[in-house]
XYZ file of C-alpha atoms in Angstrom:
360
model
C 93.706 95.870 122.884
C 92.129 93.882 120.091
C 94.034 94.629 116.839
C 91.828 94.524 113.806
C 92.866 92.921 110.488
C 93.578 96.333 108.979
C 96.242 98.597 110.429
C 96.187 101.996 108.713
C 99.017 104.438 109.197
C 97.715 107.952 109.443
C 99.397 111.300 109.786
C 97.700 113.928 111.871
C 96.773 116.066 108.863
C 93.454 117.654 107.878
C 92.520 115.265 105.039
C 93.234 112.108 107.005
C 91.273 113.353 110.031
C 88.323 114.493 107.877
C 88.120 111.163 105.990
C 88.373 109.185 109.260
C 85.901 111.311 111.152
C 83.184 110.872 108.606
C 83.306 107.062 108.631
C 80.449 105.218 110.246
C 81.183 103.990 113.737
C 80.903 100.426 112.446
C 83.807 101.063 110.055
C 85.947 102.746 112.739
C 85.511 99.656 114.866
C 86.753 97.450 112.040
C 90.222 99.101 111.658
C 93.206 99.984 113.881
C 94.922 103.266 113.219
C 98.686 103.672 113.757
C 99.010 107.354 114.287
C 102.111 109.382 113.366
C 102.442 112.179 115.953
C 103.462 115.626 114.792
C 102.215 119.094 115.722
C 98.727 120.006 114.522
C 99.313 122.764 112.018
C 100.754 125.772 113.896
C 98.976 125.130 117.152
C 100.330 124.303 120.596
C 100.747 122.278 122.731
C 101.741 119.033 121.003
C 98.821 117.292 122.736
C 96.472 119.366 120.554
C 97.323 116.936 117.737
C 96.051 113.985 119.761
C 92.945 115.936 120.733
C 92.239 116.473 117.070
C 92.781 112.805 116.267
C 90.534 111.618 119.105
C 87.803 113.935 117.951
C 87.874 112.001 114.616
C 88.311 108.588 116.261
C 86.717 108.780 119.733
C 86.791 106.230 122.512
C 88.720 103.593 120.629
C 92.334 102.317 121.081
C 95.024 103.059 118.520
C 98.789 102.744 118.176
C 100.878 105.838 118.457
C 104.351 106.541 117.105
C 106.386 109.653 116.443
C 106.192 111.092 112.892
C 109.910 111.160 111.965
C 108.993 112.442 108.487
C 107.967 115.773 110.026
C 110.431 118.658 109.745
C 110.606 121.789 111.854
C 110.648 125.117 109.952
C 111.953 128.419 111.335
C 108.753 129.155 113.264
C 109.618 127.172 116.337
C 106.963 126.874 119.019
C 106.209 124.800 122.120
C 104.646 121.916 120.134
C 107.649 121.661 117.786
C 110.066 121.691 120.644
C 108.127 118.943 122.420
C 108.046 116.851 119.155
C 111.826 117.227 118.773
C 112.401 115.670 122.205
C 110.486 112.563 121.024
C 112.019 112.423 117.563
C 115.603 112.718 118.641
C 117.860 109.642 118.919
C 117.506 108.374 121.593
C 114.087 109.750 122.358
C 113.281 111.434 125.661
C 111.228 108.735 127.371
C 110.053 110.913 130.251
C 108.454 113.342 127.789
C 106.953 110.456 125.832
C 105.368 108.925 128.912
C 104.120 112.275 130.186
C 102.249 112.733 126.978
C 100.898 109.165 126.775
C 99.652 109.283 130.340
C 96.924 111.686 129.406
C 95.637 109.518 126.562
C 94.679 106.045 127.774
C 93.560 104.935 124.341
C 97.055 105.521 122.880
C 98.940 102.207 122.745
C 102.679 103.103 122.355
C 104.971 102.042 119.617
C 108.412 101.326 121.203
C 110.852 104.136 120.604
C 113.884 102.038 119.798
C 116.300 104.154 117.748
C 119.643 104.309 119.612
C 118.063 103.023 122.811
C 119.462 99.929 124.477
C 117.392 96.873 125.284
C 116.880 97.961 128.924
C 115.265 101.222 127.912
C 112.918 99.258 125.603
C 112.104 96.806 128.338
C 111.191 99.793 130.538
C 108.798 100.971 127.800
C 107.076 97.562 127.785
C 106.808 97.626 131.577
C 105.336 101.143 131.461
C 102.645 100.041 128.994
C 101.791 96.875 130.871
C 101.561 98.686 134.220
C 98.786 100.744 132.628
C 96.997 97.863 130.921
C 98.076 98.872 127.420
C 99.305 96.992 124.464
C 102.456 98.057 122.550
C 103.821 97.853 119.035
C 107.219 96.812 117.685
C 107.386 98.983 114.575
C 110.318 98.298 112.347
C 110.832 101.177 109.977
C 112.761 100.370 106.831
C 111.883 103.545 104.955
C 115.085 105.042 103.511
C 114.047 108.558 104.463
C 113.343 108.090 108.175
C 113.706 104.447 109.154
C 115.875 103.173 112.000
C 115.864 99.576 110.751
C 116.494 96.674 113.225
C 118.282 97.289 116.556
C 120.985 94.651 117.167
C 119.291 93.448 120.379
C 115.877 92.937 118.781
C 116.297 89.082 118.411
C 116.915 88.919 122.146
C 113.765 90.941 122.930
C 111.512 88.928 120.645
C 112.813 85.675 122.145
C 112.078 86.970 125.660
C 108.526 87.838 124.593
C 108.125 84.424 122.960
C 109.454 82.600 125.961
C 106.950 84.294 128.247
C 104.143 83.619 125.818
C 103.386 87.333 125.500
C 100.558 88.295 123.104
C 99.964 91.879 124.172
C 101.671 93.440 121.256
C 101.813 93.721 117.456
C 104.729 93.781 115.018
C 104.648 96.233 112.129
C 107.092 96.231 109.221
C 107.018 99.722 107.782
C 108.405 100.488 104.315
C 106.919 103.983 103.706
C 106.580 104.664 99.972
C 107.435 101.867 97.519
C 107.084 101.581 93.773
C 105.584 98.144 94.253
C 104.489 96.548 97.575
C 105.851 93.115 96.554
C 109.405 94.495 96.847
C 109.059 94.194 100.667
C 108.279 90.472 100.660
C 111.775 88.879 100.664
C 113.087 91.077 103.466
C 110.017 90.453 105.681
C 110.244 86.713 105.057
C 113.917 86.647 105.867
C 113.478 88.479 109.125
C 110.522 86.337 110.137
C 112.552 83.168 109.579
C 115.516 84.660 111.551
C 113.851 85.682 114.811
C 110.078 86.028 114.559
C 109.022 82.442 113.841
C 108.369 81.801 117.568
C 105.963 84.716 117.827
C 102.676 83.324 119.198
C 100.087 82.711 116.455
C 97.680 85.290 117.833
C 100.185 88.135 117.650
C 99.443 90.274 114.510
C 102.322 90.880 112.096
C 101.542 93.678 109.732
C 103.478 94.771 106.600
C 102.719 98.398 105.793
C 103.618 100.551 102.823
C 102.016 102.905 100.353
C 102.285 102.866 96.630
C 99.968 105.819 95.985
C 101.314 107.732 92.988
C 103.847 110.557 93.566
C 103.357 111.963 90.044
C 100.019 112.343 88.277
C 101.240 113.894 85.011
C 100.922 110.559 83.111
C 97.209 110.245 83.969
C 94.761 111.475 81.380
C 91.041 111.022 81.090
C 90.239 108.134 83.418
C 92.953 105.599 84.305
C 93.182 102.768 86.949
C 96.199 102.560 89.187
C 96.540 99.138 90.841
C 98.196 98.353 94.205
C 99.584 95.002 95.416
C 99.427 95.267 99.219
C 96.888 92.395 99.437
C 99.025 90.166 97.249
C 101.976 90.834 99.584
C 99.902 89.673 102.526
C 98.792 86.509 100.697
C 102.410 85.647 99.780
C 103.683 86.085 103.353
C 100.901 84.058 104.816
C 101.818 81.118 102.630
C 105.573 81.533 103.202
C 105.436 81.911 106.994
C 102.322 79.968 107.961
C 101.746 82.629 110.618
C 97.950 82.907 110.913
C 97.914 86.695 111.680
C 99.830 88.298 108.826
C 97.537 91.270 108.451
C 97.040 94.053 105.902
C 98.411 97.546 106.286
C 98.657 100.692 104.242
C 98.673 104.463 104.465
C 95.031 105.014 103.586
C 95.871 106.405 100.124
C 98.335 108.935 101.538
C 102.098 109.117 101.587
C 104.629 110.158 104.245
C 105.197 113.869 104.658
C 107.414 115.371 101.980
C 108.975 118.783 101.815
C 109.837 118.805 98.139
C 108.524 121.894 96.393
C 105.658 120.821 94.156
C 103.428 122.686 91.729
C 99.758 123.213 92.551
C 97.946 119.996 91.611
C 95.418 119.988 88.863
C 91.823 119.131 89.643
C 91.125 115.446 89.718
C 88.974 112.902 91.466
C 90.380 109.581 92.729
C 88.035 106.671 93.401
C 89.252 103.675 95.440
C 88.306 100.146 94.535
C 89.394 97.010 96.400
C 92.730 96.847 94.647
C 93.179 100.060 92.648
C 92.418 103.743 92.376
C 90.548 105.136 89.413
C 92.083 108.545 88.606
C 90.094 111.095 86.595
C 91.999 114.181 85.431
C 93.153 115.937 82.256
C 96.726 115.851 81.205
C 96.581 118.938 79.074
C 94.090 121.154 80.850
C 92.169 121.656 84.054
C 89.119 119.496 84.310
C 86.229 120.602 86.504
C 85.412 118.510 89.544
C 81.950 117.984 88.088
C 83.285 116.523 84.832
C 85.816 114.357 86.715
C 83.037 113.080 88.987
C 80.916 112.230 86.001
C 83.779 110.129 84.555
C 84.059 108.253 87.833
C 80.322 107.584 88.311
C 80.057 106.334 84.754
C 82.946 103.821 85.206
C 82.144 100.150 85.730
C 84.109 100.245 88.975
C 81.748 102.808 90.547
C 79.706 101.199 93.311
C 77.545 104.121 94.323
C 75.938 102.185 97.162
C 78.630 101.983 99.841
C 76.662 104.269 102.083
C 79.688 106.401 103.036
C 80.401 110.106 102.908
C 83.173 109.936 100.301
C 80.848 108.410 97.675
C 78.164 110.926 98.504
C 80.613 113.795 97.883
C 81.612 112.390 94.462
C 77.930 111.875 93.570
C 77.206 115.380 94.740
C 80.019 116.752 92.663
C 78.636 115.115 89.549
C 75.346 116.842 90.247
C 77.049 120.239 90.936
C 75.725 120.371 94.468
C 77.110 122.926 96.907
C 78.217 120.573 99.668
C 80.256 118.400 97.390
C 83.905 118.353 96.237
C 85.062 121.799 95.335
C 88.728 121.679 96.509
C 91.490 119.145 96.284
C 91.592 118.893 100.098
C 87.970 117.773 100.121
C 88.714 115.277 97.328
C 91.564 113.844 99.351
C 89.313 113.446 102.365
C 86.612 111.696 100.275
C 89.162 109.359 98.752
C 90.607 108.415 102.175
C 87.119 107.846 103.548
C 86.140 105.438 100.761
C 89.466 103.596 100.859
C 89.340 103.077 104.631
C 85.795 101.724 104.424
C 86.628 99.293 101.597
C 89.784 97.939 103.232
C 88.229 97.661 106.696
C 85.522 95.380 105.167
C 87.606 93.911 102.377
C 85.670 91.066 100.732
C 82.520 91.529 102.760
C 81.204 95.092 102.384
C 78.160 95.617 104.609
C 74.901 96.933 103.158
C 74.387 100.648 103.782
C 71.442 100.040 106.000
C 73.573 98.114 108.405
C 75.894 101.057 109.034
C 75.146 102.673 112.371
C 75.716 106.308 111.467
C 74.914 108.582 108.586
C 77.588 111.003 107.430
C 77.242 114.729 108.061
C 78.970 117.389 106.026
C 80.850 119.428 108.611
C 84.137 120.240 106.815
């Protein structure tokens, strides 16, 4: 599997799948999703979630991990029971492999929590026997992360000694106030036991700083993110040529805190920020919020992607355009994925191989 220079962590949720689905095929080819497996809404079986994802991202390889942010409510069904076998510590590998077997484009993340090194070696062997890559995903998120298994330096040395390059390493931090917080820890671990990783193996640092609270935003306000600066710092510190960019596509991990209904707003991604249009004191219309965005100097208007078309349509009051927050989320994700997949070299719209279709 060829890992692109943008690994985007995506939950299997409606807005993520809509934003991904409406990307041009050229953009889909330029990114690598890392998919967090959880049941699709209330449906069963668990494989329904992967079917929905592959409808949005067909015939392309992706990494797959278990969404440990997901929580089971009282309405237990077959899909939730199957997910719990994968999320438990240690995970049920037989169930994991039975699911993966049916999805050859799914490249497994190693399920390491409370497993010994032999069980992880068997996961690598399983993937290789089927011609698949694998991912060593180190989750440092305080809410769901398992951190570093004590045997991991042994495993990475074994892979380095054999010259293996059929895998990726992902440092996952979930939600952070500032992406640069992750730098010292990643650098320290790299120096400790990853410095012998072959130069072609991608090492990704992933986190999201997308706001949790929008009450401070009023009118039209930029919100910057530092993920690219983090990558630049680590490239200089480590000299590893494939320190690559990662984020959550303008989303956050699942949260089960009770929140109030969000006020209307429109978020517009740029290369290194999100422009947020909302009213602090009242409820702005999507049309007015879209007008603020399209009149801002950051508005491109010529990306040739579905998300921008929806914002432009909302400004004009057109029926197909943004009329719910869910559709706004999908538009924002769509624009962000396109910008980050082609960071620094956005293609002209006429070079994109598909036109979007409004099928939400």
